[in-house]
mmCIF file with all atom_site columns, C-alpha atoms in Angstrom:
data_model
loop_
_atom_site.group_PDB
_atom_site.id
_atom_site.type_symbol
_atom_site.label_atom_id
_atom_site.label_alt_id
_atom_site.label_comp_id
_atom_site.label_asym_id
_atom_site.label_entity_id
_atom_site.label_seq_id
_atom_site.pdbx_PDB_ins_code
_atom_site.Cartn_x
_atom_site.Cartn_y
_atom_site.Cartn_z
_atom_site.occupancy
_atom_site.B_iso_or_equiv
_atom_site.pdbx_formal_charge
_atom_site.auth_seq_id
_atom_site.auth_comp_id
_atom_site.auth_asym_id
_atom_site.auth_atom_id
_atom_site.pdbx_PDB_model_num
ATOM 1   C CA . UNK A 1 1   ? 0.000   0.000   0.000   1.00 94.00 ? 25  UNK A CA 1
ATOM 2   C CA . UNK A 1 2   ? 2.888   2.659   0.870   1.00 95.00 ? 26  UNK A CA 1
ATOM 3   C CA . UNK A 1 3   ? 4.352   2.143   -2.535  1.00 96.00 ? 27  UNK A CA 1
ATOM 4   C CA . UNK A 1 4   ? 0.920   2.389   -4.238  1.00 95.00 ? 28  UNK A CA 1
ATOM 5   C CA . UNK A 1 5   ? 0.544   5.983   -2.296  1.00 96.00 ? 29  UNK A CA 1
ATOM 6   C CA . UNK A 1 6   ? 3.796   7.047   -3.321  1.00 96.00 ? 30  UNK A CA 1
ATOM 7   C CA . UNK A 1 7   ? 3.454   6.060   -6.251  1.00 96.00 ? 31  UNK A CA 1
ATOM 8   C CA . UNK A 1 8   ? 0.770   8.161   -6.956  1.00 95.00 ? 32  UNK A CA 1
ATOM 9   C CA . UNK A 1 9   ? 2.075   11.438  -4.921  1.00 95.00 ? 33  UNK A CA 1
ATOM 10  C CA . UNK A 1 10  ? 5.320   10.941  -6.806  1.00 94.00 ? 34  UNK A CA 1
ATOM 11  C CA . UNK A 1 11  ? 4.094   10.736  -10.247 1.00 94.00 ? 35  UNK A CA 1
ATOM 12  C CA . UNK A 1 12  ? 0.833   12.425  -10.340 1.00 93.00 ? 36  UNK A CA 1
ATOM 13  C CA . UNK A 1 13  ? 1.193   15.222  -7.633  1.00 93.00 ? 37  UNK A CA 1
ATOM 14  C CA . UNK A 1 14  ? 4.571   15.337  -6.751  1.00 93.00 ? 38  UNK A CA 1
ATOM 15  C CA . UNK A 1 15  ? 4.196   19.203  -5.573  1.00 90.00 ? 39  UNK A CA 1
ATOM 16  C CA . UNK A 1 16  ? 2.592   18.242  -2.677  1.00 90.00 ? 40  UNK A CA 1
ATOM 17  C CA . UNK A 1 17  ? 5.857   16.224  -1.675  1.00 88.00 ? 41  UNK A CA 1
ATOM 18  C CA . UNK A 1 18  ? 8.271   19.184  -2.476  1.00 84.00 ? 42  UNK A CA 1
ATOM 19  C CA . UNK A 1 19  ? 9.166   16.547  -5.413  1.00 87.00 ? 43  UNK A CA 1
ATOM 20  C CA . UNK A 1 20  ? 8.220   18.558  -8.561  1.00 85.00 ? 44  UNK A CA 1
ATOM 21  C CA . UNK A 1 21  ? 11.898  19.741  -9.332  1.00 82.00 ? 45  UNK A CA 1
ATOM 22  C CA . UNK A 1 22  ? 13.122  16.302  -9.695  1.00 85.00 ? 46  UNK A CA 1
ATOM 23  C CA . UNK A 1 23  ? 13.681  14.247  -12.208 1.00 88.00 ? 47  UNK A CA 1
ATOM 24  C CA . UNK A 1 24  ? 11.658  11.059  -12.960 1.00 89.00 ? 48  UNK A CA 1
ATOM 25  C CA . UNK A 1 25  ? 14.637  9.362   -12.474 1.00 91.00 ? 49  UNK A CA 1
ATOM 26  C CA . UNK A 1 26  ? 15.141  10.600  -8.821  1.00 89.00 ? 50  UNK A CA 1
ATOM 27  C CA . UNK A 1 27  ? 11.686  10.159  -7.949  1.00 93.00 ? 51  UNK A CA 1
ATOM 28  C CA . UNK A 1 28  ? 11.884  6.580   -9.518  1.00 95.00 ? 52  UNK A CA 1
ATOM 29  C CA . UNK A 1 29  ? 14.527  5.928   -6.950  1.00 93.00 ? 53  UNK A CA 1
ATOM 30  C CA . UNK A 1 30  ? 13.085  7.005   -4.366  1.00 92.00 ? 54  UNK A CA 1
ATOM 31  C CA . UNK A 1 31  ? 9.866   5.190   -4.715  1.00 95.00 ? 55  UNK A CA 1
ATOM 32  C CA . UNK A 1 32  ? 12.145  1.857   -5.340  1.00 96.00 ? 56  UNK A CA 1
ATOM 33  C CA . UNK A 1 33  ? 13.635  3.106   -1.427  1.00 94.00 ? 57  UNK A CA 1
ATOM 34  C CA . UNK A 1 34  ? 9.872   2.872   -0.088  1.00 95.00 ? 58  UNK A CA 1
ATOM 35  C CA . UNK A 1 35  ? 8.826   -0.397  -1.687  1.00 97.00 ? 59  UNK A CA 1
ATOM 36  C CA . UNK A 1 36  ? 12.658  -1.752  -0.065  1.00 96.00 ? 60  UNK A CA 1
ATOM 37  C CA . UNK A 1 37  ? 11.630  -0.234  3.372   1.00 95.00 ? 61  UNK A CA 1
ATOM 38  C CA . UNK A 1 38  ? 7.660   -0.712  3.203   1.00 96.00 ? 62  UNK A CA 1
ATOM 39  C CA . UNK A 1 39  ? 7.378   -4.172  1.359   1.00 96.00 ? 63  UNK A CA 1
ATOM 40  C CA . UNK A 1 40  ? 10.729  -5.969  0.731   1.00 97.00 ? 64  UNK A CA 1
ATOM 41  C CA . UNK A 1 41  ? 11.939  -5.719  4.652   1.00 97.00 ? 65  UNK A CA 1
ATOM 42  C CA . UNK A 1 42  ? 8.745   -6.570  6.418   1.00 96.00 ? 66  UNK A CA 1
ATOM 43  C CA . UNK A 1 43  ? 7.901   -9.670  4.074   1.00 96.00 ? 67  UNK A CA 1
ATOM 44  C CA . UNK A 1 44  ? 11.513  -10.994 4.209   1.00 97.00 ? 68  UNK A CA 1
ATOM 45  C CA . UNK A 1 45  ? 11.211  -10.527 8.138   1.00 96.00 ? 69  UNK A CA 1
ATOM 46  C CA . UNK A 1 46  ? 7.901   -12.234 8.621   1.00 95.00 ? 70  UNK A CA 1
ATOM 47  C CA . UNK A 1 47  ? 9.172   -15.225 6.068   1.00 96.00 ? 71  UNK A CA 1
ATOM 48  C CA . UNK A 1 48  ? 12.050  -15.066 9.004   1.00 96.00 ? 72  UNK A CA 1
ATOM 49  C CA . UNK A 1 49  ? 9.418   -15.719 11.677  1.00 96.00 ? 73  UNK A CA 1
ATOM 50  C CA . UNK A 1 50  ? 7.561   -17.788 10.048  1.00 95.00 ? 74  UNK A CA 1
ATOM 51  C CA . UNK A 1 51  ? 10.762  -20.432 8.928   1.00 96.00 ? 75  UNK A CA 1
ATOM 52  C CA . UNK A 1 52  ? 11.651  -19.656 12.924  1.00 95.00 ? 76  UNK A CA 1
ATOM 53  C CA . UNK A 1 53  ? 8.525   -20.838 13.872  1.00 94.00 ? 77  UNK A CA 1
ATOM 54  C CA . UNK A 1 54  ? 7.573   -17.718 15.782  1.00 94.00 ? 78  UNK A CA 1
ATOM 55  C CA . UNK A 1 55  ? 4.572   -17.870 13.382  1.00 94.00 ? 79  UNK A CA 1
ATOM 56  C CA . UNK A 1 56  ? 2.483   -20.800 12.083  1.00 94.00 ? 80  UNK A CA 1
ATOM 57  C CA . UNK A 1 57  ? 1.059   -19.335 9.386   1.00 91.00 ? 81  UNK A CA 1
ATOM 58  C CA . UNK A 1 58  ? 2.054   -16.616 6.765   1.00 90.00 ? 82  UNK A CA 1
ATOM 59  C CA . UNK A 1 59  ? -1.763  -15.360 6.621   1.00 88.00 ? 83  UNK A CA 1
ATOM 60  C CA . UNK A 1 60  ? -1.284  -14.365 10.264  1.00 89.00 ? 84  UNK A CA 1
ATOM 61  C CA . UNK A 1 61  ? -4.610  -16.089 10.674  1.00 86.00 ? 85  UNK A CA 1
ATOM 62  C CA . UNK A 1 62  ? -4.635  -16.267 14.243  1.00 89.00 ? 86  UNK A CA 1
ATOM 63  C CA . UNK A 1 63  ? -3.615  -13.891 17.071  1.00 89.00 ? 87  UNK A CA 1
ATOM 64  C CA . UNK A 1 64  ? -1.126  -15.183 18.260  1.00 90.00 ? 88  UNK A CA 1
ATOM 65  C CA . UNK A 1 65  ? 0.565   -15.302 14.745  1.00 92.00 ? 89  UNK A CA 1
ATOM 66  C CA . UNK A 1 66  ? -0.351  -11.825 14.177  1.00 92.00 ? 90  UNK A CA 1
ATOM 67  C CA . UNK A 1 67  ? 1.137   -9.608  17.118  1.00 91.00 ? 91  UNK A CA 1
ATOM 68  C CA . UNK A 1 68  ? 5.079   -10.032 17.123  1.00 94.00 ? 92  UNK A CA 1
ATOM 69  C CA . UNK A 1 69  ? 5.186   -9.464  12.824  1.00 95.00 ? 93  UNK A CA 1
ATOM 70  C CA . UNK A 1 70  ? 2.779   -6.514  13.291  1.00 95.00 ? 94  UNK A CA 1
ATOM 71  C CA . UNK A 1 71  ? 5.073   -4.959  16.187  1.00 96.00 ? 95  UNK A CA 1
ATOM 72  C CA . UNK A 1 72  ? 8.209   -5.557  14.366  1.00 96.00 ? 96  UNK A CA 1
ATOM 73  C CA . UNK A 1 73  ? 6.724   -4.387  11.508  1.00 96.00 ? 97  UNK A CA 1
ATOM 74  C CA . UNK A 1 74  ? 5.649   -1.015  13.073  1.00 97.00 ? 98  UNK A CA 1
ATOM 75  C CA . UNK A 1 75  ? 8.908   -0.859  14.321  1.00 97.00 ? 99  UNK A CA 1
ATOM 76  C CA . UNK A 1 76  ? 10.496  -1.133  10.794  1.00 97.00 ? 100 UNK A CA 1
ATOM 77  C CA . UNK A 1 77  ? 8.502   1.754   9.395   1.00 97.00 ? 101 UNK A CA 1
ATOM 78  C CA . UNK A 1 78  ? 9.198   4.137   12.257  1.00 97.00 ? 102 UNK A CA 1
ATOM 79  C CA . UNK A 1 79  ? 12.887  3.569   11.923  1.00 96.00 ? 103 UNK A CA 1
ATOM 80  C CA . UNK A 1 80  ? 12.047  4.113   7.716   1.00 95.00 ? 104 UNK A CA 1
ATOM 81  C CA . UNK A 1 81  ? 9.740   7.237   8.941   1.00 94.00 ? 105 UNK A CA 1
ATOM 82  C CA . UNK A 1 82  ? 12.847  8.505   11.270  1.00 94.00 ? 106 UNK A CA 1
ATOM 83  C CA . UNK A 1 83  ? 15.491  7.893   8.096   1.00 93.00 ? 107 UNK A CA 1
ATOM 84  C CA . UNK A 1 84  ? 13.627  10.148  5.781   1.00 90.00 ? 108 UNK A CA 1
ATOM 85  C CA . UNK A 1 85  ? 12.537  12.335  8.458   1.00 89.00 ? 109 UNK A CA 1
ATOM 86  C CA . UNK A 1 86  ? 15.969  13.352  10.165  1.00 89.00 ? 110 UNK A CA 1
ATOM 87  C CA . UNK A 1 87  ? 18.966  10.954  8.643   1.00 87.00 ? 111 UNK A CA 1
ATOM 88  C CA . UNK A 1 88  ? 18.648  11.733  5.038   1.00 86.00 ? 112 UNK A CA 1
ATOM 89  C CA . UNK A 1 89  ? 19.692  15.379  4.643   1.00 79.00 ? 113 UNK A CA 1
ATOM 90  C CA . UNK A 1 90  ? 18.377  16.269  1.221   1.00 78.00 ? 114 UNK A CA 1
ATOM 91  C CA . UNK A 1 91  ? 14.900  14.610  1.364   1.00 80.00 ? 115 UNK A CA 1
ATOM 92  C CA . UNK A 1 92  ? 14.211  15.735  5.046   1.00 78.00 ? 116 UNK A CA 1
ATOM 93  C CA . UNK A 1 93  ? 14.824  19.438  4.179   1.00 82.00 ? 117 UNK A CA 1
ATOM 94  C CA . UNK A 1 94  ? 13.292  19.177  0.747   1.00 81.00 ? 118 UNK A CA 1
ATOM 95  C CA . UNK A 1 95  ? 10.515  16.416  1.410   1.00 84.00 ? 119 UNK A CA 1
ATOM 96  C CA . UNK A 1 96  ? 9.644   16.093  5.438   1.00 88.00 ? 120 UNK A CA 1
ATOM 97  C CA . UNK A 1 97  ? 6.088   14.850  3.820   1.00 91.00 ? 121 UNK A CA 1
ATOM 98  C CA . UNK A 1 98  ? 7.366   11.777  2.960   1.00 92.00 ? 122 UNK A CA 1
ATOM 99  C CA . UNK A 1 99  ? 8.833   10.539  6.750   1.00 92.00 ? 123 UNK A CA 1
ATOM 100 C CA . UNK A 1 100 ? 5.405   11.744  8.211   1.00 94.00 ? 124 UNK A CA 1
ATOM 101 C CA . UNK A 1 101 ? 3.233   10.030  6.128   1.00 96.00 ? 125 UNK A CA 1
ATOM 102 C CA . UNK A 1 102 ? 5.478   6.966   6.622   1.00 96.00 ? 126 UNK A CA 1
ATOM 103 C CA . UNK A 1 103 ? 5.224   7.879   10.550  1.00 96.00 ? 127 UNK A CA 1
ATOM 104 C CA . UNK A 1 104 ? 1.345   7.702   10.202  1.00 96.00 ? 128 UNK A CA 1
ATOM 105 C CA . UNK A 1 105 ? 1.009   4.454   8.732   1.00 97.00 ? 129 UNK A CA 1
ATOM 106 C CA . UNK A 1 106 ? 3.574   3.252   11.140  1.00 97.00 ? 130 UNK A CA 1
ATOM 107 C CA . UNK A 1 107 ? 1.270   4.676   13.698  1.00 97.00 ? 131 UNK A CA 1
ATOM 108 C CA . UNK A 1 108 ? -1.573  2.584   11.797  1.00 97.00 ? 132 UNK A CA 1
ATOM 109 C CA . UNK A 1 109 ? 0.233   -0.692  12.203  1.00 97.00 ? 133 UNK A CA 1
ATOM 110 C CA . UNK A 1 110 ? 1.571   -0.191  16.090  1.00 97.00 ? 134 UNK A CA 1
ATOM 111 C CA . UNK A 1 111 ? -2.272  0.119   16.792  1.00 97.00 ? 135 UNK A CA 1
ATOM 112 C CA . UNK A 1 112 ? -3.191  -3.163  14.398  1.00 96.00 ? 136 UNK A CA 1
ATOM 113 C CA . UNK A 1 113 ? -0.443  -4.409  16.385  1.00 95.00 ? 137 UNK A CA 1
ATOM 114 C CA . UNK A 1 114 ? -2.084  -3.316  19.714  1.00 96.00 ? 138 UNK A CA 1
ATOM 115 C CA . UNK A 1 115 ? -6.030  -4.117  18.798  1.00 96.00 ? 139 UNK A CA 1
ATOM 116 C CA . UNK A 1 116 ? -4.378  -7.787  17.798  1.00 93.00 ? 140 UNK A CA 1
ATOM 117 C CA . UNK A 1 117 ? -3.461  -8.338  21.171  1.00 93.00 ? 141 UNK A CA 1
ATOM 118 C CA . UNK A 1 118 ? -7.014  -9.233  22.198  1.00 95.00 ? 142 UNK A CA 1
ATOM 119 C CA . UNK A 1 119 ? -9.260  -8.740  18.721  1.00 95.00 ? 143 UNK A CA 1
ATOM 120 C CA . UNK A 1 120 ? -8.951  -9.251  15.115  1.00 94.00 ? 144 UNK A CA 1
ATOM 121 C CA . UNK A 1 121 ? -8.846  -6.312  13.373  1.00 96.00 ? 145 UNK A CA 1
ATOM 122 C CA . UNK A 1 122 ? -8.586  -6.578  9.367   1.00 96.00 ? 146 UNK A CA 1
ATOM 123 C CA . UNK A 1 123 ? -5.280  -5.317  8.679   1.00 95.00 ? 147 UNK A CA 1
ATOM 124 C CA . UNK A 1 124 ? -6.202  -4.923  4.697   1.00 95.00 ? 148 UNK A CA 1
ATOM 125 C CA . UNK A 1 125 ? -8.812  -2.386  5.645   1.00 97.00 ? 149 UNK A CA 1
ATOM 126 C CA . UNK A 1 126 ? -6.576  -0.257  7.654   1.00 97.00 ? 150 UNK A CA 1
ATOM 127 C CA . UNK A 1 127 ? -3.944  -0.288  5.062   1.00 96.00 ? 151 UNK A CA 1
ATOM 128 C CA . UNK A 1 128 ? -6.658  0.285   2.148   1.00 97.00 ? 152 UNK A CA 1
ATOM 129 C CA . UNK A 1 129 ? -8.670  2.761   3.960   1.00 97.00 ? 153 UNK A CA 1
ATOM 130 C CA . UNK A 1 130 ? -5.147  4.205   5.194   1.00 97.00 ? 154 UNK A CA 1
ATOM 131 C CA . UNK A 1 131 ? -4.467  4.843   1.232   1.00 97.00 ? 155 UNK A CA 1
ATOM 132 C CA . UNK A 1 132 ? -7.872  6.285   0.358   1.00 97.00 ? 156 UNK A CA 1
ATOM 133 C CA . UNK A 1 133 ? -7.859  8.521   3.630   1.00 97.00 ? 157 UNK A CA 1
ATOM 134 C CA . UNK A 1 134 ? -4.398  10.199  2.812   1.00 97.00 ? 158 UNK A CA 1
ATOM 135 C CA . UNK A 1 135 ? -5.148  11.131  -0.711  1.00 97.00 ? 159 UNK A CA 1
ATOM 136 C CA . UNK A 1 136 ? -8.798  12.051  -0.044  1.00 96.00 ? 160 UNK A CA 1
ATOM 137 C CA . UNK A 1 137 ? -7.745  14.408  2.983   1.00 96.00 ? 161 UNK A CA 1
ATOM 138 C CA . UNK A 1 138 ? -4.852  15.792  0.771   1.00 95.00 ? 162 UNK A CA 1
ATOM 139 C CA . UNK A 1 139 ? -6.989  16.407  -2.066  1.00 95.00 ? 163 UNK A CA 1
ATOM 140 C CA . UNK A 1 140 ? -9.198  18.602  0.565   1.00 95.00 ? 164 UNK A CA 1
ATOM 141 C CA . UNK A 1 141 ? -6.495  20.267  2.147   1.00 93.00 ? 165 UNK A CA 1
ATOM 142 C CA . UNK A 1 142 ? -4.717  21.497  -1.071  1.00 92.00 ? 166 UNK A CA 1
ATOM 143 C CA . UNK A 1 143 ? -7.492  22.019  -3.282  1.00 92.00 ? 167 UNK A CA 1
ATOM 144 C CA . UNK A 1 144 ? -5.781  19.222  -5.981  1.00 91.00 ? 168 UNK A CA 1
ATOM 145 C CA . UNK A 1 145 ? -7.920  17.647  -8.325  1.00 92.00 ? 169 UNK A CA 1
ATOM 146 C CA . UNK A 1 146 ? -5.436  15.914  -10.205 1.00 92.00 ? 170 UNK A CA 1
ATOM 147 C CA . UNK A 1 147 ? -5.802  12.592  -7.890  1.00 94.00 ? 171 UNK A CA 1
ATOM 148 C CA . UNK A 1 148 ? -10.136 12.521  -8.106  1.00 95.00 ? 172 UNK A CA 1
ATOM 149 C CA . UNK A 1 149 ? -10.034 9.764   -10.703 1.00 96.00 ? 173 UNK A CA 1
ATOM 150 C CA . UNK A 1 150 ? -6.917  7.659   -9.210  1.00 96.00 ? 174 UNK A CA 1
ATOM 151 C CA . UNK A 1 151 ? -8.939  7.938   -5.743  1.00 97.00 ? 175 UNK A CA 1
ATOM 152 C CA . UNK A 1 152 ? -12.292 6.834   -7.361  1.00 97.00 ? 176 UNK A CA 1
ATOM 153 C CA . UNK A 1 153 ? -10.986 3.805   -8.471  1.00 97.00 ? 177 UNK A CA 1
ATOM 154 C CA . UNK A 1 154 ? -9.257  3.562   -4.962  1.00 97.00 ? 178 UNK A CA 1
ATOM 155 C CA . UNK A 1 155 ? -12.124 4.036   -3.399  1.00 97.00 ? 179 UNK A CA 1
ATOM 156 C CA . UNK A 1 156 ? -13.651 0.702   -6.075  1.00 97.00 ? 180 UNK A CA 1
ATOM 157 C CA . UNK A 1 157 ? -10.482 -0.736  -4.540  1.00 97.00 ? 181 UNK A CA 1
ATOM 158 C CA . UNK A 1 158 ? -11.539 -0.595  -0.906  1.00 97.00 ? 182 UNK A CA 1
ATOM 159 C CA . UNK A 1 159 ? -14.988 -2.071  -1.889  1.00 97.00 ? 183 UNK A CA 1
ATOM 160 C CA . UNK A 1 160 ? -13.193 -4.639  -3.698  1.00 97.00 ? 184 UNK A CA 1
ATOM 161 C CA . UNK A 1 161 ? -10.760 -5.496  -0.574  1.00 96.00 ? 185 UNK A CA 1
ATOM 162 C CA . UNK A 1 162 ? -13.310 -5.391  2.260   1.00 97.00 ? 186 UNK A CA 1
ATOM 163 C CA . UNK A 1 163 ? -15.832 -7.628  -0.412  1.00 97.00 ? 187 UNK A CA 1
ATOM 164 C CA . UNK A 1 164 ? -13.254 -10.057 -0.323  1.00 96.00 ? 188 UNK A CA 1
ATOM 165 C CA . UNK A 1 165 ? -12.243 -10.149 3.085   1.00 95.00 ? 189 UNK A CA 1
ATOM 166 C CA . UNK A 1 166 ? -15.598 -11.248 3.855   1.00 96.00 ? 190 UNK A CA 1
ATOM 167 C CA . UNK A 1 167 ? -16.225 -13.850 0.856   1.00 96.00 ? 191 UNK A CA 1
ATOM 168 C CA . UNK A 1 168 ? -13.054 -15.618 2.333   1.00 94.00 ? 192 UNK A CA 1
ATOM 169 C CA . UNK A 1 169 ? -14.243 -15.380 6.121   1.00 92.00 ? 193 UNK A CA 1
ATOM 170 C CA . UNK A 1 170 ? -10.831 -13.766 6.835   1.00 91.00 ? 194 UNK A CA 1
ATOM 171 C CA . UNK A 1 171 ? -12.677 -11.205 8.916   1.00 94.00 ? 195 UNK A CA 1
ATOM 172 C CA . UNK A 1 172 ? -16.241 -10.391 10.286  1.00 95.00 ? 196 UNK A CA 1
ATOM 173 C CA . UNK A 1 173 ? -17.722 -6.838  9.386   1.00 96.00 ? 197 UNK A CA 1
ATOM 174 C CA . UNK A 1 174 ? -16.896 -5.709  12.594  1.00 97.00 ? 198 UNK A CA 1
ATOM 175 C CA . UNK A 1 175 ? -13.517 -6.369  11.715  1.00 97.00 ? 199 UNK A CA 1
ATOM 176 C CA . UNK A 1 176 ? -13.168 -4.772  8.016   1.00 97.00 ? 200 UNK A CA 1
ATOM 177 C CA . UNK A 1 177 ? -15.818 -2.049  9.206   1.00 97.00 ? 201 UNK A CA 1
ATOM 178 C CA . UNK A 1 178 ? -13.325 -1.052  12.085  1.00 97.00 ? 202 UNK A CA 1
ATOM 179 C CA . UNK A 1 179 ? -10.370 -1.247  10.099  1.00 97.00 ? 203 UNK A CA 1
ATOM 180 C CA . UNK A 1 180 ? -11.933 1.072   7.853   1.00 97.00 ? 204 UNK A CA 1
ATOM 181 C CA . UNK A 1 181 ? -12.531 3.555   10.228  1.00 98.00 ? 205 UNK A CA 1
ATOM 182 C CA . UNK A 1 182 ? -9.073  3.181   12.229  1.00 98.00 ? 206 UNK A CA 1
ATOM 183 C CA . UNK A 1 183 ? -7.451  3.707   8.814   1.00 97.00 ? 207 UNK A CA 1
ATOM 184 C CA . UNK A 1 184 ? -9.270  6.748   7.972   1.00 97.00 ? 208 UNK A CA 1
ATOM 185 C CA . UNK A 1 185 ? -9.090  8.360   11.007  1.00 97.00 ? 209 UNK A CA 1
ATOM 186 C CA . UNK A 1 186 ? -5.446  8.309   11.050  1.00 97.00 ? 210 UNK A CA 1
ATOM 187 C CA . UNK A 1 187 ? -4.804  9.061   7.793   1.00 97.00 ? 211 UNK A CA 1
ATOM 188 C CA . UNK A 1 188 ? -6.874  12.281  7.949   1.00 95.00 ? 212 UNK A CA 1
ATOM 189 C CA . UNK A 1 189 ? -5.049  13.235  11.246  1.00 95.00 ? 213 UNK A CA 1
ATOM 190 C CA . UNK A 1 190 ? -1.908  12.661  9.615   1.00 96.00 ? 214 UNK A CA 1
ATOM 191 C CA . UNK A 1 191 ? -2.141  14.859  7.172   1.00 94.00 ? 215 UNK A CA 1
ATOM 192 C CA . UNK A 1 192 ? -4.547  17.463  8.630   1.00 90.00 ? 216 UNK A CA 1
ATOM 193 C CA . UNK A 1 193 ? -1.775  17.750  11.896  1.00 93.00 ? 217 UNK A CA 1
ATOM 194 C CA . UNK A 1 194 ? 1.459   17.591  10.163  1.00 90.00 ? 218 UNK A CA 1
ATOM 195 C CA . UNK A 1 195 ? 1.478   18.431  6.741   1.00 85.00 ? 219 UNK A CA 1
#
């Protein structure tokens, strides 16, 4: 999902990241550095757990299988949120967008992580609605109509995610419904607070 959203901010709206001076090129690179940090690291480490034995299953089906990969996981993209944030010189003066958003959805996972200890929350409609919430609420905030289409069909997305969630019995609606909302909700405070 991160590398979907920055996909988007860095190709269709890359103003709103203090990106719009840079080459493609640049841009390309940097959105290879978030699907490394977002999607490469986390998967490797909860194949790790999972050949450890620290997890039984890699669907994370049951509790106890989701709350150490979800912590660790969190813990990975705040480190990734601090690197752009403060350790990378050039992007942290230039782009300070991009470590906050990453700080919000690592805020998004640490409370998946949290809920998991006692409840099954669905972790694909936090992460979905988590996508749809930050470009909605930055399409409000700066007036940019360039993303409406790209978040209609994310918004198809979400419907598509949560309907199969629930064909699968993965989840109750409970669970999507309130992973919808925890998404949202952070997403909009992210970038209503900090950006």
């Amino acid at each position: 999902m991160p590398t979907l959203l920055f996909g988007l901010l860095l190709f269709q709206v890359p103003a709103v990241l203090g990106m719009d001076a840079f080459a493609g090129s640049v841009r390309l690179s940097l959105l290879v550095l978030v699907f490394v940090g977002t999607f490469a690291v986390p998967s490797l480490l909860i194949y790790y757990l999972f050949r450890s034995g620290y997890v039984q299953s890699l669907y994370l089906n049951t509790l106890a299988d989701r709350r150490l990969p979800f912590f660790l996981t969190a813990l990975v993209y705040l480190f990734l949120a601090y690197l752009f944030a403060f350790r990378m010189e050039g992007i942290s003066r230039l782009a300070p967008e991009i470590g906050i958003l990453i700080g919000g959805i690592a805020v998004s996972i640490l409370l998946v992580g949290i809920i998991s200890l006692s409840w099954q929350i669905s972790a694909h409609s936090v992460g979905i609605s988590g996508v749809v919430g930050i470009i909605g609420s930055i399409m409000l905030r700066f007036s940019i109509t360039d993303l409406f289409f790209p978040f209609l069909l994310l918004i198809l997305l979400t419907g598509l995610v949560v309907s199969a969630r629930l064909k699968l019995n993965a989840h109750t609606p409970a669970q999507v419904n309130a992973g919808l909302v925890l998404g949202l909700t952070v997403s909009f405070m992210t970038v209503y607070w900090l950006l």
